[in-house]
Coordinates of C-alpha atoms in Angstrom, one line a residue:
Chain A
X25 CA 146.5 116.3 14.3
X26 CA 146.3 118.1 11.1
X27 CA 143.3 116.4 9.2
X28 CA 140.2 115.6 11.0
X29 CA 139.0 112.0 10.9
X30 CA 136.6 111.0 8.4
X31 CA 133.4 109.2 9.4
X32 CA 131.2 107.6 7.1
X33 CA 127.6 106.6 8.0
X34 CA 124.3 105.9 6.9
X35 CA 122.5 109.3 5.9
X36 CA 119.6 110.4 8.1
X37 CA 115.7 110.6 7.9
X38 CA 112.5 110.7 10.0
X39 CA 114.3 113.5 11.9
X40 CA 117.6 111.3 12.8
X41 CA 120.8 112.2 12.0
X42 CA 121.5 108.7 10.7
X43 CA 119.0 105.8 10.2
X44 CA 121.2 103.2 11.6
X45 CA 121.8 102.1 15.0
X46 CA 125.7 101.8 14.9
X47 CA 126.0 105.0 13.1
X48 CA 123.9 106.9 15.4
X49 CA 125.8 105.6 18.4
X50 CA 129.1 106.8 17.0
X51 CA 127.7 110.2 15.9
X52 CA 126.2 110.7 19.2
X53 CA 129.7 109.8 21.0
X54 CA 131.5 112.0 18.7
X55 CA 129.2 115.0 19.7
X56 CA 129.4 114.0 23.3
X57 CA 133.1 114.1 23.3
X58 CA 133.4 117.2 20.9
X59 CA 135.3 115.3 18.3
X60 CA 135.6 117.3 15.2
X61 CA 134.8 114.5 12.6
X62 CA 134.4 115.0 8.9
X63 CA 131.1 113.1 8.2
X64 CA 130.0 111.6 5.4
X65 CA 126.4 110.6 5.0
X66 CA 126.1 108.3 2.3
X67 CA 123.7 105.8 1.1
X68 CA 126.1 103.3 -0.5
X69 CA 127.9 101.1 1.8
X70 CA 130.3 100.1 -0.8
X71 CA 131.8 103.6 -1.1
X72 CA 133.0 103.2 2.6
X73 CA 136.6 102.2 3.2
X74 CA 135.3 99.2 5.1
X75 CA 132.6 98.3 2.9
X76 CA 130.5 98.6 5.9
X77 CA 128.7 101.6 7.7
X78 CA 129.8 103.2 9.8
X79 CA 133.4 103.3 9.2
X80 CA 136.2 105.9 10.6
X81 CA 139.0 106.4 8.3
X82 CA 141.9 106.9 10.7
X83 CA 145.6 108.6 9.8
X84 CA 147.4 105.7 11.5
X85 CA 149.1 103.0 9.0
X86 CA 148.4 99.9 11.1
X87 CA 144.6 100.4 11.3
X88 CA 143.7 102.2 8.2
X89 CA 139.7 102.2 9.0
X90 CA 137.4 100.8 11.8
X91 CA 133.9 99.6 11.3
X92 CA 132.6 98.6 14.8
X93 CA 131.2 101.2 17.2
X94 CA 133.0 100.0 20.0
X95 CA 136.5 99.9 18.1
X96 CA 135.6 103.7 16.9
X97 CA 134.9 104.8 20.3
X98 CA 137.9 103.3 21.7
X99 CA 140.0 105.0 18.9
X100 CA 138.3 108.4 19.4
X101 CA 139.0 108.0 23.3
X102 CA 142.7 107.5 22.3
X103 CA 142.6 110.8 20.5
X104 CA 141.7 112.5 23.8
X105 CA 138.0 112.8 22.8
X106 CA 136.6 111.0 25.9
X107 CA 133.3 111.6 27.0
X108 CA 133.8 109.1 30.0
X109 CA 136.7 111.2 31.4
X110 CA 134.7 112.0 34.7
X111 CA 133.2 108.6 35.2
X112 CA 134.3 106.8 38.3
X113 CA 135.6 103.1 38.0
X114 CA 132.3 101.8 39.0
X115 CA 130.5 103.9 36.7
X116 CA 132.6 102.5 33.9
X117 CA 131.8 99.2 35.0
X118 CA 128.1 100.0 35.0
X119 CA 128.6 101.5 31.3
X120 CA 129.9 98.1 30.2
X121 CA 127.2 96.0 31.7
X122 CA 124.4 98.2 30.3
X123 CA 125.8 98.2 26.9
X124 CA 125.8 94.2 27.1
X125 CA 122.2 94.4 28.4
X126 CA 121.3 96.5 25.1
X127 CA 123.1 94.1 23.1
X128 CA 121.6 90.9 24.3
X129 CA 118.1 92.0 25.1
X130 CA 117.0 95.2 23.0
X131 CA 119.2 94.7 19.8
X132 CA 117.6 91.3 18.7
X133 CA 114.0 92.9 19.1
X134 CA 115.1 95.9 17.5
X135 CA 116.6 94.0 14.6
X136 CA 113.4 91.9 14.4
X137 CA 111.0 94.9 14.3
X138 CA 113.0 96.7 11.4
X139 CA 114.4 94.0 9.4
X140 CA 112.3 90.8 9.9
X141 CA 108.8 91.6 10.8
X142 CA 107.2 91.3 7.4
X143 CA 104.9 94.5 7.7
X144 CA 107.6 96.8 8.8
X145 CA 110.2 95.4 6.4
X146 CA 108.1 95.6 3.2
X147 CA 106.5 99.1 4.2
X148 CA 109.2 101.0 5.8
X149 CA 112.8 99.4 5.9
X150 CA 113.2 98.0 2.5
X151 CA 111.3 100.9 0.9
X152 CA 113.6 103.3 2.6
X153 CA 116.8 101.5 1.8
X154 CA 115.7 100.8 -1.9
X155 CA 114.7 104.3 -2.3
X156 CA 118.1 105.9 -1.1
X157 CA 120.6 103.1 -2.2
X158 CA 121.7 104.0 -5.7
X159 CA 120.8 101.8 -8.5
X160 CA 121.4 98.7 -9.2
X161 CA 122.5 98.3 -5.6
X162 CA 119.1 99.1 -4.2
X163 CA 117.8 95.6 -5.6
X164 CA 120.6 93.6 -3.9
X165 CA 121.3 95.2 -0.5
X166 CA 118.0 95.4 1.1
X167 CA 117.2 91.6 0.8
X168 CA 120.9 90.9 1.5
X169 CA 120.6 92.8 4.9
X170 CA 117.4 91.3 5.5
X171 CA 118.8 87.6 5.1
X172 CA 121.9 88.5 7.2
X173 CA 119.9 89.8 10.1
X174 CA 117.3 86.8 10.3
X175 CA 120.4 84.5 10.0
X176 CA 121.8 86.6 13.1
X177 CA 118.8 86.1 15.0
X178 CA 118.9 82.6 14.2
X179 CA 122.5 82.0 15.4
X180 CA 122.1 84.0 18.5
X181 CA 119.0 82.3 19.7
X182 CA 120.8 78.9 18.9
X183 CA 117.8 77.7 16.8
X184 CA 118.7 76.9 13.2
X185 CA 114.9 76.4 12.0
X186 CA 113.7 79.8 13.6
X187 CA 110.9 81.1 11.4
X188 CA 109.7 84.7 11.8
X189 CA 106.4 84.6 13.4
X190 CA 104.1 85.3 16.6
X191 CA 106.1 83.2 19.1
X192 CA 109.4 84.6 18.1
X193 CA 108.1 88.2 18.3
X194 CA 106.7 87.4 21.5
X195 CA 109.8 86.2 23.2
X196 CA 112.1 88.9 21.7
X197 CA 109.6 91.7 22.6
X198 CA 109.1 90.1 26.2
X199 CA 113.0 90.9 26.8
X200 CA 113.1 94.1 24.8
X201 CA 110.2 95.6 26.9
X202 CA 111.8 94.3 30.0
X203 CA 115.0 95.9 28.8
X204 CA 113.4 99.4 28.4
X205 CA 111.8 99.4 31.6
X206 CA 115.1 98.6 33.3
X207 CA 116.7 101.5 31.4
X208 CA 113.9 103.8 32.5
X209 CA 114.4 102.7 36.2
X210 CA 118.0 103.1 36.0
X211 CA 117.7 106.5 34.2
X212 CA 115.2 108.0 36.9
X213 CA 114.7 111.5 36.8
X214 CA 118.3 112.4 35.8
X215 CA 119.4 114.0 32.6
X216 CA 121.7 111.5 31.6
X217 CA 122.8 108.0 32.6
X218 CA 125.6 109.4 34.9
X219 CA 124.8 113.0 36.2
X220 CA 124.6 116.1 34.0
X221 CA 126.9 115.3 31.2
X222 CA 126.6 112.5 28.5
X223 CA 128.8 109.6 28.3
X224 CA 129.4 106.6 26.1
X225 CA 126.4 104.6 27.5
X226 CA 124.2 107.4 26.6
X227 CA 125.5 107.3 23.2
X228 CA 124.6 103.4 22.8
X229 CA 121.0 104.0 24.7
X230 CA 120.6 106.8 22.4
X231 CA 121.5 104.6 19.2
X232 CA 119.0 102.1 20.1
X233 CA 116.1 103.7 21.1
X234 CA 116.2 106.9 18.8
X235 CA 115.2 104.8 15.7
X236 CA 112.2 103.1 17.7
X237 CA 111.0 106.6 18.7
X238 CA 111.3 108.4 15.3
X239 CA 110.6 105.9 12.6
X240 CA 106.9 105.4 11.8
X241 CA 106.3 101.7 11.7
X242 CA 103.1 100.3 10.9
X243 CA 103.8 97.3 13.6
X244 CA 104.9 99.2 16.6
X245 CA 104.7 97.4 19.6
X246 CA 108.1 98.4 20.8
X247 CA 107.4 101.8 20.1
X248 CA 104.0 102.0 21.9
X249 CA 106.1 100.7 25.1
X250 CA 108.8 102.9 24.8
X251 CA 106.4 106.2 24.3
X252 CA 104.7 105.0 27.6
X253 CA 108.3 105.4 29.4
X254 CA 108.2 109.1 29.8
X255 CA 111.6 109.8 31.0
X256 CA 113.2 107.6 28.4
X257 CA 111.3 109.4 25.5
X258 CA 112.3 112.7 26.9
X259 CA 115.7 111.9 27.3
X260 CA 116.1 110.7 23.5
X261 CA 114.3 114.1 22.2
X262 CA 116.4 116.1 24.6
X263 CA 119.5 114.6 23.1
X264 CA 118.2 115.0 19.4
X265 CA 117.5 118.8 20.3
X266 CA 120.6 119.6 22.2
X267 CA 123.1 117.7 19.9
X268 CA 121.6 117.4 16.6
X269 CA 119.5 120.5 16.2
X270 CA 119.8 120.7 12.5
X271 CA 118.1 117.4 12.2
X272 CA 115.6 117.8 14.8
X273 CA 114.3 121.0 13.1
X274 CA 114.6 120.0 9.4
X275 CA 112.2 116.7 9.2
X276 CA 108.9 118.4 10.1
X277 CA 109.2 120.9 7.3
X278 CA 110.3 118.4 4.9
X279 CA 107.9 115.8 5.8
X280 CA 104.9 118.1 5.6
X281 CA 105.9 118.9 2.1
X282 CA 106.6 115.6 1.1
X283 CA 103.3 114.5 2.5
X284 CA 101.1 117.2 1.3
X285 CA 102.3 117.1 -2.3
X286 CA 103.8 113.6 -2.7
X287 CA 100.5 112.3 -4.3
X288 CA 100.9 114.5 -7.7
X289 CA 103.8 116.9 -7.9
X290 CA 106.8 116.1 -5.6
X291 CA 107.4 112.5 -6.4
X292 CA 106.7 112.8 -10.1
X293 CA 109.9 113.3 -11.5
X294 CA 111.2 110.5 -9.5
X295 CA 108.6 108.4 -10.7
X296 CA 109.2 109.2 -14.1
X297 CA 112.9 108.5 -13.9
X298 CA 111.7 105.0 -12.5
X299 CA 109.3 104.2 -15.3
X300 CA 112.1 105.2 -17.8
X301 CA 114.4 102.9 -16.1
X302 CA 112.1 100.2 -15.9
X303 CA 111.1 100.2 -19.3
X304 CA 114.8 100.6 -20.4
X305 CA 115.7 97.5 -18.0
X306 CA 112.8 95.4 -19.7
X307 CA 113.8 96.4 -23.1
X308 CA 117.4 95.6 -22.5
X309 CA 116.6 92.3 -20.8
X310 CA 114.3 91.3 -23.9
X311 CA 116.7 92.1 -26.5
X312 CA 119.3 90.3 -24.5
X313 CA 117.3 87.2 -24.4
X314 CA 116.3 87.6 -28.1
X315 CA 119.8 87.8 -29.0
X316 CA 121.0 84.8 -26.7
X317 CA 118.2 82.4 -28.0
X318 CA 119.0 83.3 -31.7
X319 CA 115.6 84.7 -32.4
X320 CA 117.3 88.0 -33.7
X321 CA 120.9 87.5 -35.0
X322 CA 123.2 89.9 -36.4
X323 CA 126.4 88.0 -37.4
X324 CA 125.0 85.1 -38.9
X325 CA 124.1 86.8 -42.3
X326 CA 127.3 88.4 -42.9
X327 CA 129.5 85.8 -44.1
X328 CA 126.6 84.8 -46.8
X329 CA 126.2 88.7 -47.4
X330 CA 130.1 88.6 -48.3
X331 CA 129.7 85.8 -50.8
X332 CA 126.9 87.5 -52.7
X333 CA 128.4 91.1 -53.3
X334 CA 130.1 94.4 -52.2
X335 CA 130.3 94.6 -48.5
X336 CA 129.2 98.2 -47.8
X337 CA 125.7 97.7 -49.6
X338 CA 125.0 94.4 -48.4
X339 CA 125.5 95.0 -44.9
X340 CA 123.1 98.1 -45.0
X341 CA 120.5 95.6 -46.5
X342 CA 121.1 93.0 -44.2
X343 CA 120.8 95.0 -41.2
X344 CA 117.4 96.1 -42.1
X345 CA 116.3 92.7 -42.5
X346 CA 117.3 92.1 -38.9
X347 CA 115.1 94.8 -37.5
Chain B
X20 CA 111.0 77.8 26.7
X21 CA 108.2 79.5 25.0
X22 CA 106.4 82.4 26.7
X23 CA 103.0 80.6 26.6
X24 CA 104.8 77.4 28.2
X25 CA 106.2 79.6 30.5
X26 CA 103.2 81.1 31.8
X27 CA 101.5 77.8 32.1
X28 CA 104.4 76.6 33.9
X29 CA 104.4 79.5 36.4
X30 CA 100.8 78.9 37.1
X31 CA 101.2 75.1 38.0
X32 CA 104.5 75.7 39.7
X33 CA 102.9 78.1 42.2
X34 CA 100.6 75.4 43.3
X35 CA 103.2 72.7 43.9
X36 CA 106.1 72.9 46.6
X37 CA 109.6 72.1 45.4
X38 CA 109.8 68.2 45.3
X39 CA 112.7 66.2 47.0
X40 CA 113.5 64.4 43.9
X41 CA 114.1 67.4 41.7
X42 CA 117.1 66.4 39.2
X43 CA 119.5 68.6 37.4
X44 CA 120.9 67.2 33.9
X45 CA 124.1 68.0 32.6
X46 CA 126.7 66.2 30.2
X47 CA 129.4 63.8 31.6
X48 CA 131.4 65.4 34.0
X49 CA 134.6 63.4 33.5
X50 CA 134.9 63.1 30.0
X51 CA 132.4 65.2 28.1
X52 CA 131.4 68.6 29.5
X53 CA 133.1 71.7 28.0
X54 CA 133.9 74.8 30.1
X55 CA 131.0 77.0 29.2
X56 CA 128.5 74.2 30.0
X57 CA 130.2 73.3 33.1
X58 CA 130.1 77.1 34.0
X59 CA 126.4 77.3 33.3
X60 CA 125.8 74.1 35.1
X61 CA 127.5 75.3 38.2
X62 CA 125.8 78.6 38.2
X63 CA 122.5 76.9 38.2
X64 CA 123.6 74.5 41.2
X65 CA 125.1 77.5 42.9
X66 CA 121.8 79.3 42.5
X67 CA 119.6 76.6 43.7
X68 CA 121.8 76.0 47.0
X69 CA 121.5 79.7 47.4
X70 CA 117.9 79.2 47.5
X71 CA 118.0 76.1 49.5
X72 CA 116.5 74.0 47.1
X73 CA 117.9 70.5 47.0
X74 CA 118.7 69.0 43.7
X75 CA 120.3 65.8 42.5
X76 CA 122.9 66.2 39.7
X77 CA 122.7 63.6 37.1
X78 CA 125.2 63.4 34.3
X79 CA 123.9 62.2 30.8
X80 CA 125.9 61.8 27.6
X81 CA 122.8 63.2 25.7
X82 CA 121.8 65.8 28.2
X83 CA 122.1 68.6 25.3
X84 CA 119.5 66.6 23.2
X85 CA 117.3 66.0 26.3
X86 CA 117.0 69.7 26.9
X87 CA 114.0 71.6 25.8
X88 CA 116.1 74.6 24.4
X89 CA 119.0 72.4 23.4
X90 CA 121.1 74.0 26.0
X91 CA 122.5 72.7 29.1
X92 CA 122.0 72.4 32.2
X93 CA 118.1 72.0 32.8
X94 CA 116.3 70.8 35.7
X95 CA 113.5 68.3 35.9
X96 CA 111.2 69.3 38.9
X97 CA 108.0 67.4 39.4
X98 CA 106.6 67.2 35.9
X99 CA 108.3 70.1 34.5
X100 CA 111.6 70.6 32.6
X101 CA 113.1 74.0 32.5
X102 CA 116.5 74.9 31.1
X103 CA 119.1 77.6 31.4
X104 CA 119.6 80.0 34.5
X105 CA 117.1 82.7 33.5
X106 CA 114.0 80.6 33.0
X107 CA 115.2 78.7 36.0
X108 CA 115.2 81.7 38.2
X109 CA 111.7 82.6 36.9
X110 CA 110.6 79.1 37.6
X111 CA 111.9 79.1 41.2
X112 CA 110.4 82.5 41.7
X113 CA 106.8 81.2 40.9
X114 CA 107.4 78.7 43.5
X115 CA 108.1 81.6 45.9
X116 CA 111.7 81.1 46.1
X117 CA 113.4 84.4 45.0
X118 CA 116.9 86.0 46.0
X119 CA 116.4 89.4 44.4
X120 CA 113.3 90.5 46.4
X121 CA 115.0 92.8 48.6
X122 CA 116.5 94.9 45.9
X123 CA 114.9 98.1 44.6
X124 CA 114.2 98.9 41.1
X125 CA 117.5 100.6 40.1
X126 CA 119.5 97.6 41.8
X127 CA 117.3 95.1 39.9
X128 CA 118.2 97.0 36.8
X129 CA 122.0 96.8 37.5
X130 CA 121.6 93.3 38.4
X131 CA 120.1 92.2 35.1
X132 CA 122.7 94.6 33.3
X133 CA 125.5 92.7 34.9
X134 CA 124.1 89.2 34.2
X135 CA 124.2 90.2 30.6
X136 CA 127.7 91.3 31.0
X137 CA 128.7 87.9 32.1
X138 CA 126.6 86.3 29.1
X139 CA 127.8 88.7 26.6
X140 CA 131.6 88.6 27.4
X141 CA 132.4 85.8 29.4
X142 CA 130.4 83.2 28.0
X143 CA 130.9 84.4 24.5
X144 CA 134.8 84.4 25.4
X145 CA 134.5 81.0 26.6
X146 CA 132.7 79.6 23.5
X147 CA 135.5 81.4 21.4
X148 CA 138.3 80.1 23.1
X149 CA 136.8 76.4 23.1
X150 CA 135.6 76.6 19.5
X151 CA 137.6 79.2 17.5
X152 CA 141.3 78.5 19.0
X153 CA 142.4 75.9 16.9
X154 CA 144.8 74.5 19.6
X155 CA 142.0 74.2 22.2
X156 CA 139.5 73.0 19.7
X157 CA 141.7 70.1 18.3
X158 CA 143.1 69.2 21.6
X159 CA 140.2 69.7 24.1
X160 CA 137.0 70.6 22.5
X161 CA 136.4 68.3 19.8
X162 CA 137.5 65.1 21.5
X163 CA 135.7 65.8 24.7
X164 CA 132.6 66.8 23.1
X165 CA 132.3 63.9 21.0
X166 CA 133.8 61.2 23.5
X167 CA 130.4 59.2 24.0
X168 CA 130.1 58.8 20.2
X169 CA 132.1 56.3 18.0
X170 CA 133.7 57.1 14.4
X171 CA 132.5 58.5 12.3
X172 CA 129.5 60.2 14.3
X173 CA 131.9 61.6 16.7
X174 CA 133.6 63.7 14.0
X175 CA 130.4 64.8 12.4
X176 CA 128.9 66.0 15.6
X177 CA 132.1 67.8 16.7
X178 CA 132.6 69.7 13.4
X179 CA 129.1 70.5 13.2
X180 CA 129.0 71.9 16.6
X181 CA 132.1 73.9 15.8
X182 CA 130.9 75.2 12.5
X183 CA 127.5 76.3 14.4
X184 CA 129.7 78.3 16.9
X185 CA 132.0 79.8 14.5
X186 CA 129.1 81.1 12.5
X187 CA 127.5 82.5 15.5
X188 CA 130.9 84.4 16.1
X189 CA 130.7 85.7 12.6
X190 CA 127.2 87.0 13.2
X191 CA 128.0 88.9 16.4
X192 CA 131.1 90.1 15.0
X193 CA 133.8 88.2 17.0
X194 CA 135.0 86.3 14.2
X195 CA 137.7 88.9 13.4
X196 CA 139.1 89.0 17.0
X197 CA 142.2 87.4 17.8
X198 CA 142.8 85.5 21.0
X199 CA 144.8 88.2 22.5
X200 CA 141.6 90.4 22.1
X201 CA 139.3 87.9 23.6
X202 CA 141.5 87.8 26.5
X203 CA 141.6 91.5 26.6
X204 CA 137.9 91.4 26.8
X205 CA 137.9 88.8 29.5
X206 CA 140.1 90.9 31.7
X207 CA 138.0 94.1 31.0
X208 CA 135.0 92.2 32.1
X209 CA 136.6 90.9 35.2
X210 CA 137.7 94.5 35.8
X211 CA 134.2 95.8 35.6
X212 CA 132.9 92.8 37.9
X213 CA 135.8 93.5 40.5
X214 CA 135.0 97.2 40.4
X215 CA 131.4 96.6 41.3
X216 CA 132.0 94.0 43.9
X217 CA 134.3 96.5 45.8
X218 CA 134.9 95.2 49.4
X219 CA 131.2 93.8 49.5
X220 CA 130.8 90.2 50.3
X221 CA 128.3 89.9 47.8
X222 CA 127.5 92.2 44.7
X223 CA 124.4 93.4 46.4
X224 CA 125.4 93.8 50.1
X225 CA 125.1 90.8 52.5
X226 CA 122.6 88.8 50.5
X227 CA 123.5 86.6 47.4
X228 CA 121.3 87.0 44.4
X229 CA 121.2 85.2 41.1
X230 CA 124.2 87.4 39.7
X231 CA 126.2 86.0 42.5
X232 CA 125.4 82.5 41.3
X233 CA 126.2 83.5 37.7
X234 CA 129.5 85.0 38.2
X235 CA 130.6 82.2 40.7
X236 CA 129.8 79.5 38.2
X237 CA 131.8 80.9 35.4
X238 CA 135.0 82.4 37.5
X239 CA 135.0 79.3 39.5
X240 CA 134.9 76.9 36.4
X241 CA 137.5 79.1 34.8
X242 CA 139.7 78.9 37.7
X243 CA 139.6 75.2 38.3
X244 CA 139.6 73.9 34.5
X245 CA 142.7 73.2 32.8
X246 CA 143.1 74.5 29.3
X247 CA 145.8 74.6 26.6
X248 CA 147.0 77.9 28.2
X249 CA 146.6 79.5 31.7
X250 CA 146.0 82.9 30.4
X251 CA 142.2 83.0 31.0
X252 CA 142.6 82.0 34.8
X253 CA 145.6 84.4 35.2
X254 CA 143.2 87.3 34.1
X255 CA 140.9 86.4 36.8
X256 CA 143.8 85.9 39.4
X257 CA 144.8 89.4 39.3
X258 CA 141.4 90.7 41.0
X259 CA 141.9 89.5 44.5
X260 CA 138.4 90.5 45.6
X261 CA 137.0 88.1 42.8
X262 CA 139.2 85.3 44.0
X263 CA 138.0 86.0 47.6
X264 CA 134.3 86.0 46.4
X265 CA 134.9 82.7 44.8
X266 CA 136.2 81.2 47.8
X267 CA 133.5 82.6 50.0
X268 CA 130.6 81.0 47.9
X269 CA 132.4 77.9 47.6
X270 CA 133.1 77.8 51.5
X271 CA 129.4 78.8 52.4
X272 CA 127.3 76.9 49.8
X273 CA 129.3 74.0 48.9
X274 CA 131.8 72.9 51.5
X275 CA 129.3 72.4 54.5
X276 CA 126.7 70.7 52.5
X277 CA 129.0 68.2 51.1
X278 CA 129.9 67.4 54.5
X279 CA 126.4 67.1 55.6
X280 CA 125.3 64.6 52.8
X281 CA 127.8 62.9 50.8
X282 CA 125.4 60.9 48.7
X283 CA 124.0 64.1 47.2
X284 CA 125.1 64.3 43.6
X285 CA 128.0 67.1 43.5
X286 CA 129.3 68.2 40.2
X287 CA 131.9 70.6 41.0
X288 CA 135.3 70.3 40.0
X289 CA 138.4 70.2 42.1
X290 CA 138.5 72.8 45.0
X291 CA 140.0 76.1 44.4
X292 CA 142.3 76.5 47.4

């Protein structure tokens, strides 16, 4: 293969190579398998070839780009980047089973805690996405993802009247805590799930647990439980240090600088830009409204003016009146 | 079932022994029940038989609406109603009947993981084939699902159900899959189960667990149900140890008890062999 495959994914933060579970899974798998990917870390899903993130641009004509993590992993495997090469058939079966466990038990709670829990969503998730997605999508996308995820939870639980609340949270977290405990028991004191080298299951587990470990959430029941499971916590930090050394080292420095100065200097230009943008936006909408409602009109006067006298003089005059 | 109710139920449940008149409710066996519901129902029956807990099977056309969670099957034990295999397993455990006590932590983790594999892939594939494959939906699922109702209610309910399942498939990313891909997934799932089972009689050595009940429920139902195409059953038939596993459970838990008491409600389809 001449050109490396191109992968589009959400950019990272909080010491993670990406903020999104699916993107993290794919990135981790690519690292584990040693696949040389050209990674585009972007914040605008509309710029990805599939319209969603992650997306892998392939060289084949039949499947131009892939977006589901499982499909991407299968594609990488076909290109001989296989992290599961050493697994026995039974271990391959276990991989499939534990990935199902993650998807059925942990993922709903993860979605809930990031996208539905109102405190976390407003303080952290929506804020991060709104700050990072370019204008004007940042007004649209976070809410759209929020609604999609809530809808997804409703459909998966089979309850169309589902409302976010304590009851739902309890049920979801009950499953998720059990799932994390089971994973911790299965991992035991091993370095990875199947011996000394990481496999695709490790990529999935890492993708699901790393956001919980790193993102600072105001409502952190899941995080507390994960922190109490020492081996899982070490396992995730280990993968971060071993396979994503640049991200692991970067955030503390940046975080510190952001935190210490954020109040006055660092966020100032950002703030000014936002102020200017919002003032412009408000003026624009007021003007638009005024023109639409006929409070200010530009064209009405022209025909009258044309009747009265020479065009160029009158035009100037009338425009002043408009103002 | 809600957690608070669950805790309450398990407290009360512990005090009372399993009554003789426990009843399992499911949709009408001949005309109404669909593959996925039938599989779930058979899994619960197999589990209760493995626990040696007697249950009378009752078929109701409105079973889905009677169930507290909207899903079938559900059991009515004493004055409690519990639906679906997971909560029923917890419920029997509270009464002191458990199949998975002998497992260590790692085995229990693996058992739960494989149970989710069956739910995640087999059950979803069954739902997909029932409602998203147009031929199956038109010829089998919609007429059967709505058989107890008259026009126009039958049309409304059937399309409502189909719409709901399709939206669910959309949400979990299955909507874009073709039928071949779904068969491929089923095949992959069966291969994983077959690998895990190996030459053992049950998934965890000599004693059956709730995983065995769940797998049996789904595989046996797929093997004995006629759909528009045989492909789903063919996928399973290529794994001889899974076939032997189904036959083993059928023989040890369904055949002798049938001979013993023919009056007991018995909702299994035609025999496999």
